[in-house]
Every structure is written in structure tokens, then in C-alpha cells.
Coordinates of C-alpha atoms in Angstrom, one line a residue:
X5 CA 0.0 0.0 0.0
X6 CA 1.4 3.3 -1.1
X7 CA 1.8 5.9 1.7
X8 CA 0.8 9.5 1.2
X9 CA 3.3 12.4 1.3
X10 CA 1.7 13.5 4.6
X11 CA 2.2 10.1 6.1
X12 CA 5.8 9.9 4.8
X13 CA 6.5 13.3 6.4
X14 CA 4.9 12.2 9.7
X15 CA 7.0 9.0 9.7
X16 CA 10.2 10.9 8.8
X17 CA 9.6 13.4 11.6
X18 CA 8.9 10.6 14.1
X19 CA 12.2 8.9 13.1
X20 CA 14.1 12.2 13.5
X21 CA 12.5 12.8 16.9
X22 CA 13.4 9.3 18.1
X23 CA 17.0 9.8 16.9
X24 CA 17.3 13.1 18.7
X25 CA 16.0 11.7 22.0
X26 CA 18.1 8.5 21.9
X27 CA 21.3 10.2 20.8
X28 CA 20.9 12.9 23.4
X29 CA 20.5 10.2 26.1
X30 CA 23.1 7.7 24.9
X31 CA 25.4 9.5 22.5
X32 CA 25.8 8.9 18.7
X33 CA 27.9 5.8 18.8
X34 CA 25.8 3.9 21.4
X35 CA 22.6 4.5 19.5
X36 CA 21.6 1.9 16.9
X37 CA 19.3 2.2 13.9
X38 CA 17.2 -0.6 15.3
X39 CA 16.7 1.3 18.6
X40 CA 15.6 4.4 16.6
X41 CA 13.2 2.4 14.4
X42 CA 11.5 0.8 17.4
X43 CA 11.3 4.1 19.3
X44 CA 9.6 5.6 16.2
X45 CA 7.3 2.6 16.0
X46 CA 8.8 1.6 12.6
X47 CA 9.9 -1.8 11.2
X48 CA 13.6 -2.5 11.5
X49 CA 14.0 -2.3 7.7
X50 CA 11.6 0.6 7.1
X51 CA 13.9 3.1 8.6
X52 CA 16.5 2.6 5.9
X53 CA 14.0 3.7 3.3
X54 CA 14.1 7.2 4.9
X55 CA 17.7 7.3 6.2
X56 CA 20.3 4.8 5.0
X57 CA 22.7 5.6 7.9
X58 CA 22.9 7.3 11.3
X59 CA 25.0 10.0 9.7
X60 CA 22.1 10.7 7.2
X61 CA 19.8 11.0 10.1
X62 CA 21.9 13.7 11.7
X63 CA 22.1 15.6 8.4
X64 CA 18.4 15.1 7.9
X65 CA 17.7 16.7 11.2
X66 CA 19.5 19.9 10.2
X67 CA 17.7 20.0 6.8
X68 CA 14.3 19.6 8.6
X69 CA 15.2 22.2 11.3
X70 CA 16.3 24.8 8.7
X71 CA 13.2 24.3 6.7
X72 CA 10.9 24.5 9.7
X73 CA 12.7 27.7 10.9
X74 CA 12.2 29.4 7.6
X75 CA 8.5 28.5 7.7
X76 CA 8.3 29.9 11.2
X77 CA 10.1 33.0 10.1
X78 CA 7.6 33.5 7.3
X79 CA 4.7 33.6 9.8
X80 CA 6.1 36.7 11.6
X81 CA 3.8 39.6 11.0
X82 CA 4.9 43.1 9.9
X83 CA 8.0 42.0 8.1
X84 CA 7.3 44.4 5.3
X85 CA 8.4 47.2 7.6
X86 CA 11.6 45.4 8.6
X87 CA 15.0 46.7 7.3
X88 CA 17.6 44.2 6.1
X89 CA 19.3 43.8 9.5
X90 CA 16.0 43.1 11.2
X91 CA 15.1 40.5 8.7
X92 CA 18.4 38.7 9.0
X93 CA 18.1 39.0 12.8
X94 CA 14.7 37.3 12.5
X95 CA 16.2 34.5 10.4
X96 CA 18.9 33.7 12.9
X97 CA 16.6 34.1 15.9
X98 CA 14.1 31.6 14.2
X99 CA 16.9 29.0 13.8
X100 CA 18.3 29.3 17.3
X101 CA 14.8 29.3 18.9
X102 CA 13.9 26.1 17.0
X103 CA 17.2 24.4 17.9
X104 CA 17.1 25.5 21.6
X105 CA 15.0 22.5 22.8
X106 CA 17.5 20.1 21.1
X107 CA 20.7 21.9 22.1
X108 CA 22.3 18.8 23.6
X109 CA 21.7 16.8 20.5
X110 CA 22.9 19.7 18.3
X111 CA 26.1 19.7 20.3
X112 CA 26.5 15.9 19.6
X113 CA 25.7 16.4 15.9
X114 CA 28.1 19.4 15.6
X115 CA 31.0 17.2 16.9
X116 CA 30.1 14.6 14.2
X117 CA 30.0 17.2 11.5
X118 CA 33.3 18.7 12.6
X119 CA 35.0 15.5 11.4
X120 CA 34.3 16.6 7.9
X121 CA 35.0 20.4 7.8
X122 CA 34.8 20.6 4.0
X123 CA 31.2 19.5 4.3
X124 CA 30.4 22.5 6.6
X125 CA 31.3 25.0 3.8
X126 CA 29.8 22.9 1.0
X127 CA 26.4 23.5 -0.6
X128 CA 25.8 19.8 0.1
X129 CA 25.3 20.4 3.8
X130 CA 21.6 19.9 4.3
X131 CA 19.7 23.2 4.8
X132 CA 22.6 25.2 3.2
X133 CA 20.9 25.8 -0.1
X134 CA 17.7 26.9 1.6
X135 CA 19.7 29.4 3.7
X136 CA 21.5 30.7 0.7
X137 CA 18.2 31.2 -1.2
X138 CA 16.6 33.0 1.8
X139 CA 19.6 35.4 2.1
X140 CA 19.5 36.0 -1.7
X141 CA 15.8 36.9 -1.4
X142 CA 16.5 39.3 1.5
X143 CA 19.3 41.0 -0.5
X144 CA 17.0 41.3 -3.5
X145 CA 14.4 43.0 -1.3
X146 CA 16.9 45.4 0.1
X147 CA 18.1 46.3 -3.4
X148 CA 14.6 46.9 -4.6
X149 CA 13.8 49.2 -1.6
X150 CA 17.0 51.1 -2.2
X151 CA 18.5 50.1 1.2
X152 CA 21.6 48.7 -0.4
X153 CA 23.2 49.3 -3.9
X154 CA 23.0 46.5 -6.5
X155 CA 25.3 43.7 -5.4
X156 CA 27.3 42.1 -8.3
X157 CA 28.2 39.1 -6.2
X158 CA 24.8 38.3 -4.7
X159 CA 25.1 34.5 -4.9
X160 CA 28.6 34.6 -3.3
X161 CA 27.4 37.0 -0.6
X162 CA 24.5 34.7 0.2
X163 CA 26.8 31.8 0.4
X164 CA 29.0 33.6 2.9
X165 CA 26.0 34.6 5.0
X166 CA 24.8 31.0 5.1
X167 CA 28.3 30.0 6.3
X168 CA 28.1 32.9 8.8
X169 CA 24.9 31.4 10.3
X170 CA 26.7 28.1 10.9
X171 CA 29.6 30.0 12.6
X172 CA 27.0 31.7 14.9
X173 CA 25.5 28.3 15.6
X174 CA 29.0 26.9 16.5
X175 CA 29.5 29.9 18.8
X176 CA 26.1 29.5 20.4
X177 CA 26.8 25.9 21.3
X178 CA 29.9 27.0 23.3
X179 CA 28.2 30.1 24.8
X180 CA 27.9 29.7 28.6
X181 CA 26.8 33.3 29.3
X182 CA 23.5 34.0 30.9
X183 CA 20.6 33.5 28.5
X184 CA 23.2 33.3 25.7
X185 CA 23.9 37.0 26.0
X186 CA 27.3 36.8 24.3
X187 CA 25.6 35.2 21.2
X188 CA 23.0 38.0 21.2
X189 CA 25.8 40.6 21.3
X190 CA 27.7 38.7 18.6
X191 CA 24.8 38.6 16.2
X192 CA 23.9 42.3 16.8
X193 CA 27.5 43.4 16.1
X194 CA 28.2 41.1 13.2
X195 CA 24.9 41.8 11.4
X196 CA 25.6 45.5 11.9
X197 CA 29.0 45.0 10.2
X198 CA 27.4 43.1 7.3
X199 CA 24.7 45.7 6.7
X200 CA 27.2 48.6 6.9
X201 CA 29.4 46.8 4.4
X202 CA 26.6 46.1 2.0
X203 CA 25.3 49.7 2.2
X204 CA 28.8 51.1 1.5
X205 CA 29.2 48.9 -1.6
X206 CA 32.5 47.5 -0.2
X207 CA 31.3 44.0 -0.2
X208 CA 31.9 43.5 -4.0
X209 CA 35.5 44.7 -3.6
X210 CA 36.1 42.5 -0.6
X211 CA 34.8 39.5 -2.4
X212 CA 36.7 40.3 -5.6
X213 CA 39.9 40.6 -3.5
X214 CA 39.5 38.1 -0.7
X215 CA 36.6 35.8 -1.0
X216 CA 38.8 32.7 -0.5
X217 CA 40.4 34.3 2.6
X218 CA 36.9 35.1 4.1
X219 CA 35.7 31.5 3.6
X220 CA 38.9 30.2 5.1
X221 CA 38.4 32.3 8.2
X222 CA 34.8 31.1 8.5
X223 CA 36.0 27.5 8.3
X224 CA 38.4 28.2 11.1
X225 CA 35.7 29.8 13.2
X226 CA 33.3 27.0 12.5
X227 CA 35.8 24.5 13.9
X228 CA 36.9 26.5 17.0
X229 CA 34.4 29.4 17.4
X230 CA 37.1 31.4 19.3
X231 CA 37.6 35.1 18.7
X232 CA 34.4 35.5 16.7
X233 CA 32.9 38.2 19.1
X234 CA 36.2 40.0 19.2
X235 CA 36.5 40.0 15.4
X236 CA 33.0 41.4 15.1
X237 CA 33.8 44.2 17.6
X238 CA 37.0 45.1 15.7
X239 CA 35.2 45.1 12.3
X240 CA 32.4 47.3 13.7
X241 CA 34.9 49.8 15.2
X242 CA 36.7 49.9 11.9
X243 CA 33.6 50.6 9.8
X244 CA 32.4 53.2 12.3
X245 CA 35.7 54.9 12.1
X246 CA 35.7 54.9 8.3
X247 CA 32.3 56.6 8.3
X248 CA 33.3 59.3 10.9

């Protein structure tokens, strides 16, 4: 009997939920596909139709989480009055809010992903393409409203912004400040830098001269997360000084 897309989505989500709960309790290595299948009330073989391996389950979680966060973001009222920074802030807040309840699992998953750093900066990372498209849409809206000048490297900028979200996530997982205050400060500062750079038109020159360097630094920050707040503070001071 052929299952409907709605039933398939329900089964897929049940599988992901079971994996999150079990891996949070037992760890990635100690959790088996059979355990996940039974916790999700699935046949032992059925789970492989949705996720061939445990690694695919972890990647599938991020793909689903990003998709759900973008849907949640779209439900926010009054966005037509938001400027670019406010819209990007809403995007990041939506992602972090959705991941908050699964933070222990996300920490486990992040350690797994860190074993393949090239995947982190690849478009093959689940959810990455959706993030890039959302940022490209936000930049297009900002161009149309006259908030920023036309960006010649919009796909590249969108890709860097998607990588930036992953760097923020890595920082957030290490943030032990009260109510993640350091992450809030980081996002506010770094988005301010991004928007100032876009408004100034400098972003095209930066990408033309140092796109590879920027991506290399993001890769380093994704793996360690150290110095990200200090880097944002320094960049903001530099841009503020240039405008003075």
C-alpha cells in the first residue's frame, strides 16, 4: 500500500525525533538504527527507506530544522516594515529558537560534522541551499527598496551569509553566558557590520579581492568558534571609524 506524502513526512519526523531523543541520552555511537526504528514505531527495515545511515539521520535533522525555521520566520507579522538587518536577525533568531530545545543533540551532531570540515562549507550540507536562497531573497528585497546598492556578487554574498549562520551556531553551542547574552551581542554586532558593508558597496570589492580568505576564516571559526565576538567588535569599530 502506497503511503501519502503527509504520512511519509509524519514518519520521517517521528524517526528524527526518536533519533534526537536517543542520541541525546546515549550518544551517537551507542545509538543503533534498530533502537531508533523501534522508538519511532517503525519496522527495523523501514527506517532505511528514509535514512540509510545514522549520519544521514543527523544531516536530515538539520535539513528539517532549517526548513521549519524558515517556515516559522515567514509567519512573523509586519516583516514588510523590517529593514535588512532586522530581517536577517529574525532569520537567525528563528533558527536558534527552534534548535534550543534540542541543544544537547545539536552539540553531539556538531561534533560529528566537525569530522568533515569541508562539508560544513559545502552546498551539500543539508539546509545550506535553503539558507542561501533566503539570504539572496533578502538582499534582492533590500536592493529593490534602495536600502543597499546593487550587489554584483549576490550568490557569493548569500553563500558567505549561510556560512556565517553556521559559525554563529557553533559559537552559540559554546556560549555559557546568561541567556546566551554573548551570542546576542555577537549577532547584533556582526549583522551591523554586514549591513554597513553592504550599504557602503564595499562587499563587492572584498569578495573580488579576498573571497577565499573570508571563507577560510569562516572555516576556522566553525571549527573553533574562538575570537568571533572580538572579530565582530573590531570590524564594527573599523567601519564606524571609516564613516566618521
